[in-house]
Structure formats: C-alpha cells, structure tokens
Amino acid sequence: MQLEIEKVSKSFGKKKVLENVSFQVESGEIIGLVGENGAGKSSLLRILATISKANSGSIRLGEWTYGKNRKQLRRIVGFVPQDIALWEDMTVKENMMFFEKLSWVHRSKEELKKLCEDMELFKWNEPVHTLSGGMKRKLNMAISLIHNPELLLLDEPTVGIDLRSKKEIAGYLKQRAKVDHKMIMYTSHDMDEIQSICDAVVCIGNDPFYENLLRETNMKIISI
Ligand SMILES: Nc1ncnc2c1ncn2[C@@H]1O[C@H](COP(=O)(O)OP(=O)(O)OP(=O)(O)O)[C@@H](O)[C@H]1O
C-alpha cells in the first residue's frame, strides 16, 4: 500500500500552517515528522487521521482518497493523539473491551490483553485513574492497535514513558512495520529516538535549524 500526499496546505484563519507538503510512504516504512513547536506536525497527523481537512491538495491511501472515502479510511488508519482519551473509572480491560466494541473488528480478551502487553502495560485489572501518565499513554497506544491499522499515526507517543518500555515499544513498532508491513508515522522531539526508529524523516515548516540538523544525521529526508 502507498500513502501519497500531494501539495497539502492548511491554514487556521490567516495563519498558514502547512504549505504544499508532498511526500510518499510505502507499507513497511516508519516515517518521522520533525519540526519546531507549532510547525504543523499534529495538524498533518490530524488531517491523515480524518479528524481535520486540508484546505487544498490531495491525499490517497491505497485505493482510497481523502476527499471521497473518509469512512473506508477510518477503518485502516489508527491515531494516537497527544492528549490522553480514556475512561478513567474503568479498568484497563474495560477500556480495551469498550474500544473493541466501537471498532470494526472482533478481538478476544486474550488478544486485547496481548496488545497491552506488547505496549509493556501489565495492569489489566487496574482502574485507569490509578495508572501513571506513561501507563495511560501505553493504553492509548494499545487501543489504537485494536483494528490493526494499515497506517498508524503516533503524536509524541513516548513522552513520559520510561527508557526500558521505550526500547520495547520501539522494537514492537519496528516489527509491526518490517514483519507485518504496516506504515507508521511518528512525531517526536527526541532526535535519537527518531534516528533509531525511523527509516526516513519529513521536516515540517521552513526551518533552517531543523533542516541542518537533519542533514547532519545522514537520515533519509523525504520532504523538507
Ligand atoms: N484548531 C486550531 N485552531 C487554530 N489554530 C490552530 C488549531 N490547531 C493548531 N493550530 C495552530 O497551528 C499551528 C500548528 O500547530 P500543531 O499542533 O500542528 O504544531 P506541532 O508541530 O504539532 O507542534 P508541537 O511540536 O508543539 O506539538 C500552531 O500555531 C497552532 O497554534
């Protein structure tokens, strides 16, 4: 499958956030989005997640276009936003079962539990309000994987996650891309993490600082 982003622009009122962003991603690739605060990384992820719309340009994922096929796209795209959205009074298990019901797939309890464990979360019967911030983030990631999306969009997913879990999650994401041939798009301000996880990077915003930083890393830059 291919994701093709062609001259996408987005403004909020008079403020131009994305200007003619174009790049392509293939199944099996992990792409890092980098850029300063406010550059537009989350705005692009929200457009790709079908939560927001571009003002111009076109986007296609496989056979589906963002202009016409939003319902079909929602079935194959997963999104982990920066903000945590969980039922605080319910347990990890109850949250997973609730979001499974909302999805288009059937997952057994064992499969749901395994997704949490893949994200290094081992608190199946604990109420969410007793979890730490990092654990809640892990649960948010596990929820985004329930429908096994072709394109997984992660907005700073590892903020507040301990180093050991970060390493394990990175391993899981690499396996998901390389073995299961899924696409992953990832934002982070941690350049070491981007370098160790991503196959290529996209620099959002016209920012010479980031452009130079990326050139120094020898990473493959697919859009700048
Ligand atoms: N719904 C909105 N209404 C108005 N302005 C918005 C809205 N969403 C985002 N913006 C503005 O668009 C710009 C880009 O925001 P965005 O969240 O995409 O940046 P970002 O690159 O993800 O930043 P960060 O690294 O801080 O997460 C910012 O100036 C922000 O204030």
Coordinates of C-alpha atoms and ligand atoms in Angstrom, one line a residue:
M1 CA 0.0 0.0 0.0
Q2 CA 1.1 3.6 -0.6
L3 CA 0.3 6.9 1.1
E4 CA 0.6 9.8 -1.3
I5 CA 0.5 13.3 0.0
E6 CA 0.4 15.9 -2.8
K7 CA 0.7 19.6 -2.2
V8 CA -1.3 19.7 1.0
S9 CA -1.9 23.1 2.6
K10 CA -3.7 24.0 5.8
S11 CA -4.5 27.4 7.4
F12 CA -6.2 28.4 10.5
G13 CA -7.7 31.8 9.6
K14 CA -4.9 33.9 8.2
K15 CA -2.2 31.6 9.7
K16 CA -0.7 29.3 7.2
V17 CA 0.4 26.1 9.0
L18 CA 1.2 23.6 6.2
E19 CA 2.2 24.8 2.7
N20 CA 2.4 22.4 -0.2
V21 CA 3.5 19.4 1.7
S22 CA 4.2 16.5 -0.6
F23 CA 5.7 13.1 0.1
Q24 CA 5.0 9.4 -0.3
V25 CA 5.2 6.5 2.2
E26 CA 5.2 2.8 1.4
S27 CA 3.9 -0.1 3.6
G28 CA 6.7 -1.3 5.9
E29 CA 8.1 2.2 6.4
I30 CA 8.4 4.2 9.6
I31 CA 8.4 7.9 8.9
G32 CA 9.4 10.6 11.5
L33 CA 7.9 14.0 11.4
V34 CA 10.1 16.7 12.9
G35 CA 9.9 20.4 13.3
E36 CA 9.7 23.1 16.0
N37 CA 6.7 23.6 18.3
G38 CA 3.8 24.9 16.2
A39 CA 5.3 23.8 12.9
G40 CA 2.2 21.8 12.0
K41 CA 3.1 18.2 12.7
S42 CA 0.0 17.5 14.7
S43 CA -2.1 19.3 12.1
L44 CA -0.8 17.0 9.4
L45 CA -1.5 13.9 11.6
R46 CA -5.0 15.1 12.3
I47 CA -5.6 15.5 8.6
L48 CA -4.3 12.0 7.9
A49 CA -6.5 10.7 10.8
T50 CA -9.5 12.2 9.0
I51 CA -10.2 14.4 12.1
S52 CA -9.4 17.6 10.2
K53 CA -9.4 18.6 6.5
A54 CA -6.7 20.1 4.3
N55 CA -7.6 23.4 2.6
S56 CA -6.0 22.2 -0.6
G57 CA -4.0 19.4 -2.1
S58 CA -4.8 15.7 -2.3
I59 CA -4.1 12.6 -0.2
R60 CA -4.5 9.0 -1.2
L61 CA -4.0 5.8 0.9
G62 CA -4.1 2.7 -1.2
E63 CA -7.2 2.9 -3.3
W64 CA -8.9 5.4 -1.1
T65 CA -8.9 9.2 -1.4
Y66 CA -9.3 11.6 1.5
G67 CA -11.7 13.7 -0.5
K68 CA -14.3 10.9 -1.0
N69 CA -13.6 7.8 1.1
R70 CA -13.3 9.0 4.7
K71 CA -15.4 6.2 6.1
Q72 CA -13.2 3.5 4.5
L73 CA -10.1 5.3 5.6
R74 CA -11.1 5.3 9.2
R75 CA -11.1 1.5 9.1
I76 CA -7.5 1.4 8.1
V77 CA -6.0 4.4 10.0
G78 CA -5.1 4.4 13.7
F79 CA -4.3 7.6 15.6
V80 CA -2.7 8.2 19.0
P81 CA -3.1 11.9 19.8
Q82 CA -1.0 13.8 22.3
D83 CA -4.0 14.1 24.7
I84 CA -5.0 11.0 26.6
A85 CA -8.6 10.0 26.0
L86 CA -9.6 7.1 28.3
W87 CA -12.4 6.2 30.7
E88 CA -10.8 6.9 34.0
D89 CA -13.2 5.0 36.2
M90 CA -12.9 1.8 34.1
T91 CA -10.1 -0.7 34.3
V92 CA -7.6 -1.3 31.5
K93 CA -9.6 -4.4 30.5
E94 CA -12.9 -2.5 30.4
N95 CA -11.4 0.3 28.3
M96 CA -9.9 -2.2 25.8
M97 CA -13.3 -4.0 25.6
F98 CA -15.2 -0.7 25.2
F99 CA -13.0 0.5 22.3
E100 CA -13.1 -3.0 20.8
K101 CA -16.9 -2.7 20.6
L102 CA -16.5 0.7 18.8
S103 CA -14.1 -0.8 16.3
W104 CA -15.0 -2.8 13.2
V105 CA -13.2 -5.9 14.2
H106 CA -13.7 -8.6 16.8
R107 CA -10.9 -9.2 19.2
S108 CA -10.9 -11.8 22.0
K109 CA -10.0 -10.8 25.6
E110 CA -6.7 -12.6 25.2
E111 CA -5.9 -10.7 22.0
L112 CA -6.7 -7.4 23.8
K113 CA -4.6 -8.3 26.7
K114 CA -1.7 -9.2 24.4
L115 CA -1.9 -5.8 22.8
C116 CA -1.5 -4.2 26.2
E117 CA 1.5 -6.4 26.9
D118 CA 3.1 -5.6 23.6
M119 CA 2.9 -2.0 24.8
E120 CA 4.6 -3.0 28.1
L121 CA 1.4 -2.4 30.1
F122 CA 0.7 -5.2 32.7
K123 CA -2.2 -3.6 34.7
W124 CA -5.1 -5.5 33.1
N125 CA -7.5 -5.2 36.1
E126 CA -6.4 -1.8 37.4
P127 CA -8.7 1.3 37.1
V128 CA -7.2 3.8 34.7
H129 CA -7.2 6.6 37.3
T130 CA -4.6 4.6 39.3
L131 CA -2.2 4.4 36.3
S132 CA 0.8 6.8 35.8
G133 CA 0.8 9.2 32.8
G134 CA 3.2 6.9 30.9
M135 CA 1.0 3.8 31.5
K136 CA -2.0 5.7 30.2
R137 CA -0.1 6.6 27.1
K138 CA 0.7 2.9 26.7
L139 CA -3.0 2.1 27.0
N140 CA -3.8 4.8 24.4
M141 CA -1.4 3.1 22.0
A142 CA -2.8 -0.4 22.7
I143 CA -6.3 1.0 21.9
S144 CA -5.1 2.4 18.6
L145 CA -3.9 -1.1 17.6
I146 CA -7.2 -2.9 18.1
H147 CA -8.3 -2.6 14.5
N148 CA -4.8 -3.4 13.2
P149 CA -4.5 -0.3 11.1
E150 CA -2.5 -0.2 7.8
L151 CA -1.4 3.4 8.8
L152 CA -0.6 4.1 12.4
L153 CA -0.2 7.8 13.3
L154 CA 1.6 8.5 16.6
D155 CA 1.8 12.0 18.0
E156 CA 4.7 12.1 20.5
P157 CA 3.7 8.7 21.9
T158 CA 6.7 8.1 24.1
V159 CA 6.6 11.3 26.2
G160 CA 6.7 10.2 29.8
I161 CA 7.5 6.6 29.0
D162 CA 10.4 5.0 30.8
L163 CA 13.5 4.1 28.9
R164 CA 13.1 0.3 29.1
S165 CA 9.5 0.5 27.8
K166 CA 10.5 2.9 25.1
K167 CA 13.0 0.4 23.8
E168 CA 10.5 -2.4 23.9
I169 CA 7.8 -0.3 22.2
A170 CA 10.4 0.8 19.5
G171 CA 11.1 -2.9 18.9
Y172 CA 7.4 -3.6 18.6
L173 CA 6.9 -0.8 16.1
K174 CA 9.8 -2.0 14.0
Q175 CA 8.4 -5.5 13.9
R176 CA 4.9 -4.1 13.0
A177 CA 6.5 -2.2 10.1
K178 CA 9.0 -4.8 8.9
V179 CA 7.2 -8.1 9.6
D180 CA 3.6 -7.1 9.3
H181 CA 4.3 -4.5 6.6
K182 CA 2.3 -1.7 8.2
M183 CA 3.0 2.1 7.8
I184 CA 3.8 4.1 10.8
M185 CA 4.1 7.9 11.1
Y186 CA 5.6 9.3 14.2
T187 CA 6.3 12.7 15.7
S188 CA 8.9 13.2 18.4
H189 CA 11.3 15.9 19.6
D190 CA 13.8 13.3 20.5
M191 CA 16.2 13.1 17.5
D192 CA 18.0 10.0 18.9
E193 CA 14.6 8.2 19.1
I194 CA 13.7 9.3 15.5
Q195 CA 17.1 8.1 14.3
S196 CA 16.8 4.7 15.9
I197 CA 13.2 4.0 14.9
C198 CA 12.5 5.8 11.6
D199 CA 13.5 4.8 8.0
A200 CA 13.2 8.4 6.8
V201 CA 12.1 11.8 8.1
V202 CA 9.9 14.7 6.9
C203 CA 10.8 18.2 8.1
I204 CA 7.6 20.3 8.7
G205 CA 7.9 24.1 8.4
N206 CA 10.6 26.0 6.7
D207 CA 13.1 25.9 9.5
P208 CA 16.9 26.1 8.6
F209 CA 17.8 24.9 12.1
Y210 CA 15.9 21.6 11.7
E211 CA 16.9 21.2 8.0
N212 CA 20.6 21.5 9.0
L213 CA 20.2 19.2 12.0
L214 CA 18.6 16.5 9.8
R215 CA 21.3 16.8 7.1
E216 CA 23.9 16.2 9.8
T217 CA 22.3 12.9 10.8
N218 CA 22.6 11.2 7.4
M219 CA 19.0 10.2 7.7
K220 CA 17.0 9.8 4.5
I221 CA 15.0 13.1 4.2
I222 CA 11.8 12.6 2.0
S223 CA 10.4 16.1 2.3
I224 CA 11.8 19.4 3.6
Ligands
LIG1 N1 -7.8 24.2 15.8 C1 -6.9 25.2 15.7 N2 -7.3 26.5 15.6 C2 -6.4 27.5 15.4 N3 -5.1 27.3 15.3 C3 -4.6 26.0 15.4 C4 -5.5 24.9 15.6 N4 -4.8 23.8 15.7 C5 -3.5 24.1 15.6 N5 -3.4 25.5 15.4 C6 -2.2 26.3 15.2 O1 -1.5 25.7 14.1 C7 -0.1 25.7 14.4 C8 0.5 24.3 14.3 O2 0.1 23.5 15.4 P1 0.4 22.0 15.5 O3 -0.2 21.5 16.8 O4 0.1 21.3 14.3 O5 2.0 22.0 15.7 P2 3.1 20.9 16.1 O6 4.2 21.0 15.1 O7 2.4 19.6 16.3 O8 3.6 21.5 17.5 P3 4.2 20.7 18.8 O9 5.6 20.3 18.5 O10 4.2 21.8 19.8 O11 3.3 19.6 19.1 C9 0.1 26.3 15.8 O12 0.4 27.7 15.6 C10 -1.2 26.2 16.4 O13 -1.5 27.2 17.3

